[in-house]
Short mmCIF file of C-alpha atoms in Angstrom, two decimals:
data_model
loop_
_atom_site.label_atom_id
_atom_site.label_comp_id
_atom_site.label_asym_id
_atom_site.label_seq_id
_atom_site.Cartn_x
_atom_site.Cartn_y
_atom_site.Cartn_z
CA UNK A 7 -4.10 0.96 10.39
CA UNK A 8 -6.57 -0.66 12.51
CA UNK A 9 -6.48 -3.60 10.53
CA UNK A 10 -2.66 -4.36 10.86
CA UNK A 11 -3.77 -4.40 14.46
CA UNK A 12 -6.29 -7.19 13.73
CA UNK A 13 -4.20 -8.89 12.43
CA UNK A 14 -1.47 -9.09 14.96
CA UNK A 15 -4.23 -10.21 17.36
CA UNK A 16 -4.90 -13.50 14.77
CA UNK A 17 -1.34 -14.31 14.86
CA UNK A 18 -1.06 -13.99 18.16
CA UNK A 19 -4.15 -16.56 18.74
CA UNK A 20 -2.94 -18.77 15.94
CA UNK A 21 0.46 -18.72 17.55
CA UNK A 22 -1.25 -19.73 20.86
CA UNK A 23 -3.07 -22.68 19.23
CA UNK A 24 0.33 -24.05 18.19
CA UNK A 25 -0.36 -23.17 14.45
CA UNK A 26 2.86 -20.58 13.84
CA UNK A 27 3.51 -22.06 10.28
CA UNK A 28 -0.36 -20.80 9.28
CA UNK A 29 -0.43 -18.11 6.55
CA UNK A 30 -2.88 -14.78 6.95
CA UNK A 31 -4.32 -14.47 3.93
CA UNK A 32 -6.14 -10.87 2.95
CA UNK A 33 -8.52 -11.99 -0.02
CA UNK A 34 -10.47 -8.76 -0.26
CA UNK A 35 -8.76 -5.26 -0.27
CA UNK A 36 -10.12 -2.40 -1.65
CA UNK A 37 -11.93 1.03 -2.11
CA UNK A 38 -14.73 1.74 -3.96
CA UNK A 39 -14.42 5.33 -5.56
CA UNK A 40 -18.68 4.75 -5.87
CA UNK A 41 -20.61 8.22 -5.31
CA UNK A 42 -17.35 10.17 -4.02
CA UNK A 43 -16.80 7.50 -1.27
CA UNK A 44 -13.30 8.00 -2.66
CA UNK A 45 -11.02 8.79 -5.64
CA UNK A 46 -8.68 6.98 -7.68
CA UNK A 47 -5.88 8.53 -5.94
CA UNK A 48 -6.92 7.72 -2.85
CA UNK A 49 -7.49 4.24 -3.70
CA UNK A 50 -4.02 4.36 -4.99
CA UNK A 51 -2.39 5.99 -1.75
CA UNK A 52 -4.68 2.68 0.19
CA UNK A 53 -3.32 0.21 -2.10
CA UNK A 54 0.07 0.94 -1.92
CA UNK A 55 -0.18 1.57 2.10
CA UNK A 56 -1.53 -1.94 2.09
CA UNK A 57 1.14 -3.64 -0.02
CA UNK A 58 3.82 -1.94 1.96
CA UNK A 59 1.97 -2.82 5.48
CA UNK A 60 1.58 -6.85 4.34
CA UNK A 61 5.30 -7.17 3.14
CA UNK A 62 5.95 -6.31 6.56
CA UNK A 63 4.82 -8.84 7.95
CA UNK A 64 0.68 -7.90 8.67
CA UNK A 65 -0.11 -10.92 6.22
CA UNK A 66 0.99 -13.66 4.13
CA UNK A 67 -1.01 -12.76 0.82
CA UNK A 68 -3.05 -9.73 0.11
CA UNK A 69 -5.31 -10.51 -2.92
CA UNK A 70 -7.92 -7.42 -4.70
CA UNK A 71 -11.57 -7.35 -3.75
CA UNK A 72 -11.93 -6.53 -7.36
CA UNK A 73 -9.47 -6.41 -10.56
CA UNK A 74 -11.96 -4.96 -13.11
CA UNK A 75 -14.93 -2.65 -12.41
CA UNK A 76 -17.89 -4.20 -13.67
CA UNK A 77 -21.13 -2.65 -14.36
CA UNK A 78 -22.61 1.10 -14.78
CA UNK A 79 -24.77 1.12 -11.95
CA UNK A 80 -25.02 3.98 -9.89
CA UNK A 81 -26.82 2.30 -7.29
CA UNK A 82 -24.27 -0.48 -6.54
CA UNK A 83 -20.57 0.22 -5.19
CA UNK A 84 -19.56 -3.19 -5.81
CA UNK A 85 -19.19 -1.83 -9.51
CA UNK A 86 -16.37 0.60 -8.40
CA UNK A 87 -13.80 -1.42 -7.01
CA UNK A 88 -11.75 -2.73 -9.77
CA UNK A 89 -8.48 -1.63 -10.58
CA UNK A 90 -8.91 -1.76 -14.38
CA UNK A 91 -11.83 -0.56 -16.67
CA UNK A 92 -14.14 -2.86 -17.12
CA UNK A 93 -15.18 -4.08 -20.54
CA UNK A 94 -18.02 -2.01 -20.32
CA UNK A 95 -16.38 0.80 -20.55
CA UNK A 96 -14.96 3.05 -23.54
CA UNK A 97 -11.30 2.35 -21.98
CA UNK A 98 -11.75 -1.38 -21.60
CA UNK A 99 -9.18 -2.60 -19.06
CA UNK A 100 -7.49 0.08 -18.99
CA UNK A 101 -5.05 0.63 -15.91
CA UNK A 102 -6.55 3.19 -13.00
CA UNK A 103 -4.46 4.64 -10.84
CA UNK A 104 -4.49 2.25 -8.35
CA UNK A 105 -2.72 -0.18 -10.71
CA UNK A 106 -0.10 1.44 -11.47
CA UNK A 107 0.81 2.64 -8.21
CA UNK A 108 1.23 -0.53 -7.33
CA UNK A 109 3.36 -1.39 -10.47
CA UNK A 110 5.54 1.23 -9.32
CA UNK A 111 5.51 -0.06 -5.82
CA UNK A 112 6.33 -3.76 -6.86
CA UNK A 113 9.05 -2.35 -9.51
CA UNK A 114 10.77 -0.57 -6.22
CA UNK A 115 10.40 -3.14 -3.97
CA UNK A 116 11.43 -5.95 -6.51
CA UNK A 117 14.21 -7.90 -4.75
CA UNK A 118 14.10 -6.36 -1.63
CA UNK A 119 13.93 -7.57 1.79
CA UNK A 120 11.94 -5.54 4.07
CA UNK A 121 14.27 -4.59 7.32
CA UNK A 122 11.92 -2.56 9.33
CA UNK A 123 8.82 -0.20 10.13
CA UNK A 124 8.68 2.58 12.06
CA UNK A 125 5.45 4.16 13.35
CA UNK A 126 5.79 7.71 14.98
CA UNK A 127 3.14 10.27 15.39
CA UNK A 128 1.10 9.29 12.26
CA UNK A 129 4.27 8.99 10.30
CA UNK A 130 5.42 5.20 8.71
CA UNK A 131 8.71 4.23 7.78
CA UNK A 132 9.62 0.98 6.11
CA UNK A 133 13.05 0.07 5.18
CA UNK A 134 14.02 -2.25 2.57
CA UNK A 135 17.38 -3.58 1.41
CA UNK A 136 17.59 -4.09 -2.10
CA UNK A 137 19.71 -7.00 -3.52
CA UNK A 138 22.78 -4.75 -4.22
CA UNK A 139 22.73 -3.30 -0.71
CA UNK A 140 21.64 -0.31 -1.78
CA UNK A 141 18.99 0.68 0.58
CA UNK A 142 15.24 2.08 -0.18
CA UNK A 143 12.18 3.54 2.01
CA UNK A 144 8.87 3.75 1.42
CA UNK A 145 7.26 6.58 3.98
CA UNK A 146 4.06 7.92 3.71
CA UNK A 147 2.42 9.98 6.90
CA UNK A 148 -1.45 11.01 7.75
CA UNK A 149 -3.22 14.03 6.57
CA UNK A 150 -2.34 16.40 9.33
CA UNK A 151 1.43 15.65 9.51
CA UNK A 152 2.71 18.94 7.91
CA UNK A 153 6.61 18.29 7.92
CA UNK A 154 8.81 16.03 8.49
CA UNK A 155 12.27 15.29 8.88
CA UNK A 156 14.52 12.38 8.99
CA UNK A 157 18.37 11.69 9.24
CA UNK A 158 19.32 9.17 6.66
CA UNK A 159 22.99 8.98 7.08
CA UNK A 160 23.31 9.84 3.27
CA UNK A 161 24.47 13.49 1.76
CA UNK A 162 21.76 12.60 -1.17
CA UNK A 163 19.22 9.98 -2.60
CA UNK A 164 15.97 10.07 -5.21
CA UNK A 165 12.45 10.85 -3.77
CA UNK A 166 9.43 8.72 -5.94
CA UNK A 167 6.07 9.92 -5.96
CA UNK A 168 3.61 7.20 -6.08
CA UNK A 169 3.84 6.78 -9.55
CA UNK A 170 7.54 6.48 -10.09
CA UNK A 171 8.59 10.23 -11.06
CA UNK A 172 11.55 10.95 -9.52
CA UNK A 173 13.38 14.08 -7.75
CA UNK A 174 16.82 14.22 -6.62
CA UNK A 175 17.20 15.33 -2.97
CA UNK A 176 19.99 16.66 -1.15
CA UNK A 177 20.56 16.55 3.06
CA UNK A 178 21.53 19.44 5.07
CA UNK A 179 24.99 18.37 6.33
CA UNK A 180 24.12 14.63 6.31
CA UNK A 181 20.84 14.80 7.82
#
């Protein structure tokens, strides 16, 4: 999160200087899954978090640190960022996690128009609109939210995991 925050204080300076029209560019996200800094699922679950947190607004452009892991080194975490095998590998370019999480993420959010976010005790919301007015929401919360609960206005709707398998849900009395 803290960089969301960063980046509110840059547009806030740029908007200062007179230069609202200026784009915030990310050029480098990423996680490097190098000696257990992290897995592929958790560089999935950042990804995705990142993608949702720039189409609302955080930054114009979010760009990889890495598409393809290079290298074998076990010295050097710069090998461990990409999001396909590298050419090195037995599985050359093949998808990681992290890629298609974010397939699945740009397949849900294609032409949709992000309404809002909500932030509430480690728990983020963001509402999209999708081009038939049907309605979608992307939530994810921290590690030591345990439940949560939210009233949709809607009797039912489908629940996607972060890779696009689906489960039918069904409210309590509308809620």
């Amino acid at each position: 999160k803290y960089w969301v925050e960063y980046m509110q204080i840059a547009r806030d300076i740029m908007d200062k200087a007179g230069k609202k029209d200026m784009e915030i560019w990310i050029t480098e996200i990423g996680t490097s899954y190098h000696r257990g800094r992290s897995t592929e699922q958790q560089m999935a679950i950042n990804h995705v978090r990142t993608f949702a947190q720039v189409w609302a607004g955080a930054a114009d452009k979010c760009l990889y640190h890495e598409y393809q892991s290079y290298g074998t080194s076990l010295t050097d975490q710069e090998h461990y960022f990409g999001i396909v095998d590298g050419c090195d590998t037995p599985q050359a370019y093949a998808a990681k996690q992290p890629y298609l999480a974010v397939a699945n993420f740009n397949a849900m959010t294609e032409d949709c128009e992000f309404v809002d976010k909500i932030e509430r005790d480690n728990v983020y919301v963001f509402r999209f609109k999708k081009a038939d007015g049907s309605h979608m929401i992307m939530m994810y919360a921290d590690r030591d939210v345990k439940n949560i609960s939210l009233d949709l206005g809607a009797m039912s709707g489908t629940w996607y995991d972060i890779n696009g398998n689906a489960k039918d849900l069904v409210s309590q009395s509308g809620k």
